[in-house]
Coordinates of C-alpha atoms and ligand atoms in Angstrom, one line a residue:
M112 CA 21.9 -13.1 27.4
G113 CA 20.7 -10.3 27.3
M114 CA 17.3 -11.2 26.8
D115 CA 14.4 -9.7 28.9
G116 CA 11.8 -12.4 28.8
D117 CA 9.1 -9.2 28.5
S118 CA 10.2 -6.9 26.2
G119 CA 12.2 -9.6 23.7
G120 CA 16.1 -8.9 22.1
G121 CA 16.5 -5.3 21.2
L122 CA 14.8 -4.1 17.8
V123 CA 13.3 -7.0 15.3
N124 CA 15.8 -7.1 11.9
G125 CA 14.9 -10.5 10.5
I126 CA 11.9 -13.2 9.8
L127 CA 12.1 -16.5 10.0
L128 CA 8.9 -18.1 8.6
D129 CA 8.2 -21.9 8.4
A130 CA 7.0 -22.3 5.1
S131 CA 4.9 -24.9 7.0
L132 CA 2.1 -22.0 7.8
L133 CA 2.2 -20.3 3.6
F134 CA 0.5 -23.1 2.1
A135 CA -3.0 -24.3 2.7
S136 CA -3.3 -27.6 4.3
D137 CA -3.4 -30.6 2.0
H138 CA -6.4 -32.7 3.9
N139 CA -8.9 -31.2 0.9
N140 CA -6.3 -33.0 -1.4
Q141 CA -5.6 -36.8 0.4
N142 CA -8.2 -38.3 -2.3
L143 CA -6.6 -37.4 -4.6
S144 CA -4.0 -38.9 -6.8
S145 CA -1.3 -37.6 -5.9
A146 CA -0.7 -36.4 -9.4
S147 CA -3.0 -34.2 -9.7
A148 CA -2.2 -33.2 -5.8
S149 CA 1.1 -32.2 -6.4
A150 CA 0.6 -30.5 -10.1
S151 CA 0.5 -27.5 -8.4
A152 CA 1.1 -25.4 -6.0
S153 CA 0.6 -22.1 -4.5
L154 CA 0.7 -19.6 -1.3
L155 CA -2.0 -18.3 0.8
P156 CA -2.9 -14.7 -0.7
A157 CA -1.7 -14.3 3.6
A158 CA 1.3 -15.5 3.2
D159 CA 1.8 -14.1 -0.4
S160 CA 0.5 -10.0 0.8
L161 CA 2.8 -10.5 3.5
L162 CA 5.8 -12.1 1.9
R163 CA 5.2 -8.6 -0.6
K164 CA 5.2 -7.0 2.8
L165 CA 8.3 -7.9 3.9
R166 CA 10.2 -7.7 0.5
Y167 CA 10.9 -3.2 0.2
S168 CA 10.3 -3.5 4.8
K169 CA 14.5 -3.4 5.7
I170 CA 13.4 -6.7 7.7
R171 CA 15.6 -9.6 6.4
T172 CA 13.0 -12.7 5.4
G173 CA 14.1 -15.9 5.2
I174 CA 11.5 -19.5 5.5
F175 CA 12.6 -22.3 6.6
Y176 CA 11.6 -26.1 5.7
E177 CA 11.8 -29.6 6.6
P178 CA 12.0 -32.2 4.8
E179 CA 8.3 -33.3 4.8
L180 CA 7.3 -30.1 2.6
S181 CA 6.6 -31.9 -0.7
A182 CA 9.5 -30.9 -3.4
I183 CA 6.6 -28.9 -5.4
K184 CA 6.5 -26.5 -2.8
V185 CA 10.3 -26.4 -2.5
C186 CA 10.1 -25.9 -5.5
L187 CA 7.9 -22.6 -5.7
L188 CA 10.0 -21.3 -2.7
E189 CA 13.0 -21.7 -4.7
E190 CA 12.0 -19.9 -7.3
M191 CA 11.2 -17.4 -5.1
T192 CA 14.2 -17.2 -4.2
R193 CA 15.8 -16.9 -7.6
L194 CA 13.1 -13.9 -8.1
K195 CA 14.4 -12.7 -4.4
L196 CA 11.6 -12.3 -3.8
F197 CA 12.7 -13.2 -0.1
D198 CA 16.4 -13.2 1.1
S199 CA 16.6 -16.4 2.3
L200 CA 15.8 -20.1 1.8
I201 CA 16.4 -22.4 4.3
A202 CA 16.6 -26.5 4.7
V203 CA 16.7 -27.6 8.1
A204 CA 18.1 -31.5 8.3
S205 CA 16.6 -34.4 10.3
S206 CA 16.0 -32.1 13.6
I207 CA 14.6 -29.0 14.4
E208 CA 17.9 -27.7 16.7
N209 CA 19.1 -27.4 12.9
V210 CA 17.1 -24.2 13.0
V211 CA 19.5 -22.6 14.5
S212 CA 22.9 -23.8 13.3
E213 CA 21.3 -23.7 9.5
V214 CA 20.3 -20.3 10.3
A215 CA 23.2 -18.9 11.8
L216 CA 25.5 -20.8 8.6
T217 CA 23.5 -18.5 6.0
W218 CA 22.4 -15.3 8.2
G219 CA 25.9 -15.4 10.6
E220 CA 26.6 -16.3 14.2
N221 CA 24.9 -13.0 15.3
I222 CA 21.8 -12.9 14.4
A223 CA 19.0 -14.8 16.9
S224 CA 18.5 -12.1 18.8
H225 CA 17.2 -9.9 16.4
T226 CA 15.5 -12.6 14.3
L227 CA 11.8 -12.9 14.7
V228 CA 10.5 -16.7 14.0
V229 CA 7.3 -17.7 13.5
S230 CA 6.1 -21.7 14.0
G231 CA 2.7 -23.1 14.5
Q232 CA 5.1 -25.6 16.4
E233 CA 5.3 -24.9 20.1
E234 CA 7.8 -27.6 20.8
L235 CA 10.1 -25.9 18.1
C236 CA 9.6 -22.5 19.6
L237 CA 10.4 -22.8 23.0
K238 CA 13.5 -24.5 22.1
L239 CA 14.5 -21.2 19.7
R240 CA 13.2 -19.4 22.7
N241 CA 15.1 -21.4 25.4
S242 CA 18.3 -20.2 22.8
G243 CA 17.5 -16.3 22.6
W244 CA 14.9 -16.1 19.3
M245 CA 12.5 -14.0 19.3
T246 CA 9.3 -16.2 18.9
A247 CA 6.4 -16.0 17.9
I248 CA 3.6 -18.8 17.5
L249 CA 0.6 -18.8 15.1
R250 CA -1.9 -20.5 15.9
S251 CA -4.2 -23.2 14.1
P252 CA -7.3 -22.2 12.5
G253 CA -10.5 -23.3 15.4
H254 CA -7.5 -23.2 17.8
G255 CA -10.0 -20.3 19.5
P256 CA -12.6 -18.4 18.6
A257 CA -11.0 -16.4 15.6
N258 CA -12.3 -12.9 16.5
D259 CA -10.9 -13.2 20.1
I260 CA -8.0 -11.1 19.5
E261 CA -5.6 -10.0 22.6
F262 CA -4.4 -7.1 20.5
P263 CA -2.0 -5.8 20.7
T264 CA 0.1 -8.3 18.9
G265 CA -1.4 -11.2 20.7
S266 CA -0.8 -12.2 23.9
E267 CA 3.1 -12.6 24.8
T268 CA 3.7 -14.8 27.6
S269 CA 7.0 -15.2 28.9
S270 CA 7.8 -17.3 26.1
S271 CA 6.4 -16.6 22.6
I272 CA 4.1 -14.1 21.4
L273 CA 1.4 -15.6 19.7
I274 CA -0.4 -14.4 16.9
N275 CA -4.0 -15.7 14.9
K276 CA -3.5 -14.3 11.3
L277 CA -1.0 -14.3 9.7
E278 CA -1.6 -10.9 9.0
E279 CA -0.6 -9.7 12.4
L280 CA 2.6 -10.0 11.5
P281 CA 3.8 -5.8 10.7
L282 CA 1.9 -5.2 13.7
T283 CA 3.7 -7.8 16.0
V284 CA 6.8 -6.5 14.1
C285 CA 6.1 -2.9 14.9
H286 CA 4.7 -3.8 18.6
L287 CA 8.4 -5.5 19.2
N288 CA 10.0 -2.6 17.7
K289 CA 8.4 -0.1 19.3
K290 CA 9.1 -1.7 22.6
A291 CA 13.0 -1.9 21.9
E292 CA 13.3 1.7 21.6
S293 CA 12.6 4.3 24.1
K294 CA 9.3 5.6 23.2
E295 CA 9.8 9.6 22.2
N296 CA 12.4 7.9 19.6
I297 CA 10.1 6.5 17.2
L298 CA 7.4 6.6 15.0
V299 CA 4.6 4.4 13.9
V300 CA 3.3 5.7 10.9
G301 CA 0.7 3.5 9.7
Y302 CA -0.9 3.9 5.9
I303 CA -3.8 2.7 3.8
M304 CA -3.6 3.4 0.1
K305 CA -4.4 0.9 -2.8
P306 CA -1.9 -1.5 -3.2
S307 CA 0.0 -0.6 -6.7
R308 CA 0.5 3.0 -4.8
E309 CA 1.5 1.1 -2.0
E310 CA 4.5 -1.1 -3.9
D311 CA 5.2 2.4 -5.7
F312 CA 6.5 4.0 -2.6
A313 CA 7.1 0.7 -1.2
K314 CA 9.9 -0.6 -4.1
R315 CA 11.1 3.0 -3.2
G316 CA 12.1 2.3 0.4
A317 CA 9.7 4.6 1.8
F318 CA 7.7 2.7 4.3
P319 CA 10.6 0.7 6.1
L320 CA 9.1 -1.7 9.5
Y321 CA 12.8 -1.0 10.5
P322 CA 12.9 2.0 12.1
T323 CA 14.6 5.0 9.9
Q324 CA 17.9 7.2 11.1
D325 CA 13.9 9.7 12.1
G326 CA 12.6 7.2 13.8
L327 CA 9.7 6.8 11.7
I328 CA 8.0 2.9 11.4
F329 CA 5.8 2.6 8.4
L330 CA 2.8 0.0 9.2
P331 CA 0.6 -0.8 6.8
L332 CA -2.6 -0.7 7.9
N333 CA -5.1 -3.6 6.8
Y334 CA -8.9 -3.6 7.1
E335 CA -8.9 -7.7 7.4
L336 CA -7.8 -7.2 10.8
P337 CA -9.4 -4.3 13.7
I338 CA -8.9 -0.8 12.9
P339 CA -8.8 -0.1 16.8
A340 CA -6.3 -2.9 17.5
Q341 CA -3.8 -1.3 14.4
L342 CA -4.9 2.2 14.9
Q343 CA -3.4 1.5 19.0
Q344 CA -0.1 1.1 17.8
V345 CA 0.6 4.6 15.3
D346 CA 1.4 8.2 16.3
I347 CA 0.6 9.4 12.8
L348 CA -2.1 8.0 9.9
L349 CA -1.3 8.4 6.3
H350 CA -4.0 7.9 3.8
K351 CA -4.3 8.7 1.0
A352 CA -8.4 8.8 1.1
T353 CA -9.0 9.5 -2.7
D354 CA -7.7 5.7 -3.7
E355 CA -10.5 4.9 -0.4
I356 CA -13.5 6.4 -2.7
V357 CA -16.6 4.1 -3.9
D358 CA -18.5 7.0 -5.3
V359 CA -19.2 10.4 -6.0
E360 CA -22.8 12.7 -6.0
M361 CA -21.8 14.6 -8.7
S362 CA -25.0 16.5 -8.3
T363 CA -25.1 20.6 -8.2
A364 CA -25.1 20.2 -4.8
S365 CA -23.4 23.0 -3.4
E366 CA -21.7 21.1 -0.7
F367 CA -19.5 18.8 -3.1
V368 CA -17.4 17.8 0.8
N369 CA -20.9 15.4 1.7
T370 CA -21.1 13.8 -1.6
I371 CA -18.1 11.7 -0.9
E372 CA -18.8 7.6 -0.3
Y373 CA -15.9 6.2 1.2
T374 CA -15.3 2.1 1.4
K375 CA -16.4 1.1 4.8
G376 CA -12.5 0.2 6.0
M377 CA -12.4 4.0 5.6
Q378 CA -15.4 4.6 7.0
E379 CA -14.7 3.1 10.5
L380 CA -11.0 4.5 10.2
Q381 CA -13.2 7.8 10.2
R382 CA -14.4 7.3 12.8
Y383 CA -12.2 6.4 14.9
I384 CA -10.0 9.2 14.4
E385 CA -12.9 11.6 14.9
H386 CA -13.0 10.1 19.1
H387 CA -9.1 9.2 19.0
L388 CA -7.6 12.5 18.6
D389 CA -4.8 11.2 19.8
C390 CA -2.6 10.9 15.7
C391 CA -1.7 13.0 13.7
V392 CA -3.3 12.4 10.3
I393 CA -1.7 13.4 7.0
D394 CA -3.9 15.2 6.0
P395 CA -7.2 15.2 7.2
F396 CA -10.3 14.5 5.7
P397 CA -11.4 17.9 5.5
N398 CA -8.1 19.1 4.5
I399 CA -7.9 17.4 1.8
C400 CA -11.5 17.6 0.2
P401 CA -11.4 20.5 -1.6
V402 CA -8.3 19.2 -4.1
L403 CA -11.4 16.7 -5.3
D404 CA -13.7 19.4 -6.6
R405 CA -12.1 21.6 -9.6
L406 CA -14.0 24.4 -9.0
K407 CA -13.3 24.6 -5.3
I408 CA -9.3 24.4 -6.4
Q409 CA -9.7 27.3 -9.0
Q410 CA -11.4 28.8 -6.9
I411 CA -8.2 28.2 -4.3
L412 CA -5.9 29.6 -7.8
F413 CA -7.7 32.4 -8.1
G414 CA -6.1 34.0 -4.8
L415 CA -3.0 33.6 -6.2
E416 CA -3.6 36.8 -8.4
N417 CA -3.5 38.7 -5.5
L418 CA -0.1 38.2 -4.3
C419 CA 2.7 40.3 -4.3
L420 CA 5.3 38.3 -5.5
K421 CA 8.5 40.3 -7.6
S422 CA 8.9 38.8 -10.7
C423 CA 8.0 39.5 -14.3
Y424 CA 6.3 36.9 -15.1
K425 CA 2.4 36.5 -13.4
I426 CA 0.9 33.6 -12.2
R427 CA -2.8 32.7 -12.2
G428 CA -5.2 30.3 -12.2
P429 CA -6.4 29.4 -15.9
R430 CA -9.6 31.0 -16.4
F431 CA -12.7 29.4 -16.5
L432 CA -16.0 28.4 -15.5
K433 CA -18.7 26.3 -14.2
V434 CA -21.6 24.0 -16.1
E435 CA -24.3 22.6 -15.8
S436 CA -25.9 21.4 -18.8
F437 CA -23.7 22.2 -22.1
K438 CA -27.1 22.7 -24.6
E439 CA -27.8 26.1 -21.8
P440 CA -28.7 28.6 -24.1
N441 CA -26.3 31.5 -23.2
L442 CA -23.7 29.6 -23.0
Q443 CA -21.2 31.4 -25.7
D444 CA -22.7 34.8 -23.3
R445 CA -21.0 33.0 -20.6
L446 CA -17.6 31.5 -22.4
F447 CA -17.0 35.5 -22.9
E448 CA -17.6 36.7 -20.1
A449 CA -15.1 34.5 -18.2
K450 CA -12.8 35.6 -21.1
L451 CA -12.8 32.0 -22.6
S452 CA -12.0 32.4 -26.2
L453 CA -11.7 28.7 -27.8
P454 CA -10.4 26.7 -27.6
N455 CA -10.9 25.6 -24.5
I456 CA -10.4 22.1 -22.4
V457 CA -13.1 21.0 -20.6
K458 CA -12.6 19.0 -17.1
P459 CA -15.2 17.6 -15.1
Q460 CA -16.2 19.1 -11.7
V461 CA -15.1 15.9 -9.4
A462 CA -11.2 16.0 -10.1
C463 CA -11.2 12.6 -8.8
G464 CA -12.5 9.1 -6.8
V465 CA -14.3 7.9 -9.8
A466 CA -13.4 6.6 -12.8
V467 CA -15.2 9.3 -15.0
A468 CA -12.7 11.9 -13.5
H469 CA -10.0 12.1 -15.8
S470 CA -12.4 12.3 -19.3
M471 CA -11.9 15.0 -20.6
A472 CA -12.3 17.3 -24.1
I473 CA -10.3 19.7 -26.1
V474 CA -13.2 21.9 -27.3
F475 CA -12.3 24.1 -31.0
K476 CA -16.2 25.3 -32.3
M477 CA -18.7 26.3 -30.4
E478 CA -21.4 24.9 -31.8
D479 CA -19.5 21.2 -30.8
Y480 CA -20.5 22.2 -26.8
K481 CA -24.3 21.1 -27.0
D482 CA -23.6 17.2 -28.0
L483 CA -19.8 17.5 -25.8
N484 CA -19.6 14.4 -23.6
V485 CA -17.5 14.6 -20.9
P486 CA -19.5 14.9 -17.4
L487 CA -21.5 17.3 -15.8
P488 CA -21.1 19.6 -14.1
A489 CA -18.0 20.2 -16.0
V490 CA -15.4 22.8 -15.3
V491 CA -14.6 24.7 -18.8
Q492 CA -10.7 26.1 -18.7
E493 CA -8.9 28.2 -21.3
Y494 CA -6.2 25.7 -23.2
V495 CA -3.5 27.8 -22.6
D496 CA -0.7 27.2 -25.5
H497 CA 2.9 26.6 -23.8
S498 CA 4.8 24.7 -26.0
S499 CA 3.9 21.2 -24.7
C500 CA 6.4 21.4 -21.9
L501 CA 4.7 21.1 -17.7
F502 CA 6.7 21.9 -15.3
K503 CA 5.2 19.9 -12.2
F504 CA 5.9 20.9 -8.8
Y505 CA 5.6 18.8 -5.5
V506 CA 5.8 20.7 -2.1
L507 CA 7.0 17.4 0.1
G508 CA 6.7 19.1 4.1
E509 CA 8.8 22.0 3.7
K510 CA 10.8 20.9 0.5
V511 CA 10.0 22.0 -3.9
Y512 CA 11.0 19.6 -6.1
Y513 CA 10.3 20.1 -10.1
A514 CA 10.5 17.9 -12.6
I515 CA 10.2 18.8 -17.1
K516 CA 7.9 16.3 -18.4
K517 CA 6.2 16.6 -22.5
S518 CA 3.1 17.9 -23.0
T519 CA -0.8 18.9 -25.3
P520 CA 0.7 20.6 -28.0
N521 CA -0.3 24.5 -29.0
A522 CA -3.8 24.5 -29.7
A523 CA -2.7 25.1 -33.7
T524 CA -0.5 21.8 -33.8
L525 CA -3.6 19.8 -31.6
M526 CA -6.1 21.4 -34.7
S527 CA -3.7 20.1 -37.3
L528 CA -4.1 16.4 -35.9
S529 CA -7.8 16.8 -35.3
E530 CA -9.3 14.7 -38.2
E531 CA -9.8 15.2 -41.7
G532 CA -9.2 19.5 -39.9
D533 CA -13.0 19.2 -39.4
L534 CA -11.9 19.7 -35.6
K535 CA -14.2 17.5 -33.5
P536 CA -13.5 17.9 -30.0
I537 CA -10.4 15.8 -28.9
L538 CA -12.0 13.6 -26.0
F539 CA -9.0 11.9 -23.6
D540 CA -8.9 10.1 -20.4
S541 CA -5.9 12.5 -18.6
L542 CA -4.7 9.5 -16.9
K543 CA -4.3 6.9 -19.7
S544 CA -3.0 9.3 -22.6
L545 CA -2.9 12.5 -23.6
P546 CA -3.1 14.6 -27.3
I547 CA 0.3 14.3 -28.1
D548 CA 1.9 15.3 -31.3
K549 CA 3.5 11.7 -32.8
K550 CA 5.2 13.4 -35.3
N551 CA 6.8 15.5 -32.4
Q552 CA 7.7 14.2 -29.7
Q553 CA 10.9 16.1 -29.3
L554 CA 9.5 19.1 -26.9
E555 CA 9.1 21.8 -29.3
D556 CA 11.5 24.6 -27.8
G557 CA 14.3 22.6 -25.9
V558 CA 13.7 20.8 -22.1
N559 CA 14.2 23.3 -19.5
N560 CA 12.6 26.4 -22.4
A561 CA 9.1 27.0 -22.8
G562 CA 9.0 28.7 -25.7
N563 CA 10.6 32.5 -25.3
H564 CA 10.3 32.6 -21.2
Q565 CA 13.1 30.9 -18.4
I566 CA 10.6 29.5 -15.4
D567 CA 10.8 31.5 -13.0
L568 CA 11.2 28.9 -9.8
E569 CA 11.9 31.9 -7.7
L570 CA 8.4 33.4 -8.0
V571 CA 6.7 29.3 -8.7
T572 CA 8.3 28.8 -4.8
D573 CA 6.4 31.3 -3.4
A574 CA 3.6 30.5 -5.0
A575 CA 4.0 26.4 -3.6
N576 CA 4.6 28.1 -0.3
W577 CA 1.2 29.9 -0.4
L578 CA -0.5 27.6 -1.3
R579 CA 0.5 24.9 1.3
N580 CA -0.5 27.3 3.9
V581 CA -3.9 27.6 2.4
L582 CA -4.2 24.4 1.9
N583 CA -3.0 23.6 4.5
L584 CA -1.4 20.3 3.3
T585 CA 1.5 18.0 3.5
I586 CA 2.4 16.1 1.2
F587 CA 0.8 18.3 -2.6
G588 CA 1.8 18.2 -6.2
F589 CA 0.9 21.0 -8.8
D590 CA 1.6 21.3 -12.9
V591 CA 2.2 24.7 -14.0
V592 CA 3.0 25.9 -18.1
I593 CA 3.6 29.2 -19.0
Q594 CA 1.6 30.8 -21.5
E595 CA 3.9 31.1 -25.1
A596 CA 2.4 34.6 -25.2
T597 CA 2.3 36.5 -22.7
G598 CA 5.0 34.6 -20.3
D599 CA 2.0 33.6 -17.3
H600 CA 3.3 31.2 -14.6
V601 CA -0.7 28.9 -14.9
V602 CA -1.7 26.6 -12.4
V603 CA -2.9 23.7 -14.5
D604 CA -4.2 20.8 -12.0
L605 CA -3.3 20.3 -7.8
N606 CA -3.2 17.2 -6.3
Y607 CA -3.0 15.4 -2.7
L608 CA -0.3 12.6 -2.4
P609 CA 1.0 11.9 -5.7
S610 CA 4.1 10.5 -6.2
F611 CA 6.6 11.8 -7.5
K612 CA 7.5 9.6 -8.9
E613 CA 10.5 12.0 -11.4
V614 CA 12.7 12.9 -8.2
P615 CA 15.0 10.9 -7.6
D616 CA 14.4 8.4 -4.8
D617 CA 17.7 9.5 -2.9
V618 CA 16.8 13.4 -3.1
A619 CA 12.1 11.8 -2.7
V620 CA 12.8 9.7 0.4
P621 CA 14.0 11.6 3.3
A622 CA 12.3 13.8 2.3
F623 CA 9.0 12.6 1.8
W624 CA 9.6 11.3 5.6
E625 CA 11.0 14.6 6.6
A626 CA 7.8 15.6 5.5
I627 CA 6.0 13.3 7.8
K628 CA 7.8 14.7 11.1
W629 CA 7.5 17.7 9.6
R630 CA 4.2 17.8 10.2
F631 CA 4.4 15.7 13.0
R632 CA 5.9 18.2 15.1
L633 CA 3.9 20.9 13.0
W634 CA 0.3 18.5 14.7
K635 CA 2.6 19.0 18.4
G636 CA 3.4 22.3 18.7
V637 CA 6.3 22.1 18.4
E638 CA 6.9 24.0 15.8
K639 CA 4.6 26.7 13.8
A640 CA 3.7 27.1 10.5
Ligands
NAG752 C1 -4.5 22.9 8.9 O1 -4.1 21.4 10.1 C2 -3.8 20.8 10.8 C3 -4.2 19.2 10.6 O2 -3.1 18.7 10.0 C4 -5.1 21.4 12.0 O3 -4.2 20.8 13.6 C5 -4.5 23.0 12.0 O4 -5.7 23.9 13.0 C6 -4.7 23.5 10.0 N1 -4.4 24.9 10.4 C7 -5.3 25.8 10.0 C8 -4.7 27.1 10.1 O5 -6.4 25.5 9.5

């Protein structure tokens, strides 16, 4: 059979779940009339979340059920199969042994040694194990203290893996897949980010639990499980720290960095990393901090002006001024000294992590500053006329990609949009809606051409490489607009771990993986930056 009791049967590429694990137990409903007891069925939250994680993980997922499962639950599972939320629903007739033959019928004969069966039924697991399957027994709740987890991934006896919670399953698969390959060939990337972002990446196939050709496995970290036990499995930690900020103290403190408050889970993660330097972090918190601060970003972009790049165009950040209060009596003089002429775009200094970080305004008249409703401290920037054409650049390790997007119109058009021509400031949330010219949805001068100027990709690529070194980040994005009057390439925004949605999946996903491996090699000291 080639099954070695300890190491399992090679890489796990399929999971078969016992349906009875996915629903809350019915005991509480037993006294209700059968009508209300069976009126609805819903998955346990842990089961729902597990199926979501497995859905795009390149691990085939099946659910089997026995005749006792109520019709309403079967109905729900059938509906889920129709919606392709998992791969196969397998009805097991009278006897437990039928699982083997039914699965073989559905998935083909050769699957047994690569499929992990998860059930609460020890007897079933034992039998399957004897027929060459990998099995995991989910301990029923109350069967031993839940916190007494023998990590990693439960204890493996010669017959079965024991797990305490469904949530542990990705960790179990990761552990088995790591063990099945020789250690040097597999790198586990533990990742943490907000669920919507995770889903965006996962849907593109960026987070497989089954090893990529490059040997990467992606393990979703879960704050519900002990962090140390999870990180012990992890070689590389990928995190979007900016999703994990509870608050940023927007004081005028010079040490902006110290005023960020992370979620409890992220704090624990940080503490663990500080004491365990044997994990490559993409990217370390201190590297990310500057990107949270628009003033800091401006100061970094200022360095672009000293680059001697061969181009007839200049690349630079926008002119800017930090403002503590819009009522400052000498604001006008300070704007003048900073070479800022109206209109201006005004942004909060804090670039992310708080709801108001994207509340911005375009200001046309000096007298409108005093009542301006933009969170302070703020950064005032020149408004660059750029023919509504924005170039989004993405840096993935050593690679640079870009996409073109429609953006805000020229100042003159904006002024004509201002209600009743009174030139009141335009307030907007840059994540939700940019002020655009609804009458003219086309880019003002055709797509690839911002005004009179063609983008100088070599210039921007050189700048991207410079930024990568200065920021010391693995994955980041920045936006470039081309000033109509001068052809200056102006970097107007910079962000950490963007979605790079505009880059096609077949290009973006391998580049994303390669970027991770590139950083890992640097961290190992195998490669020079
Ligand atoms: C860049 O960041 C890495 C961690 O990602 C760190 O090990 C390295 O020392 C940093 N390099 C410089 C020049 O600061």
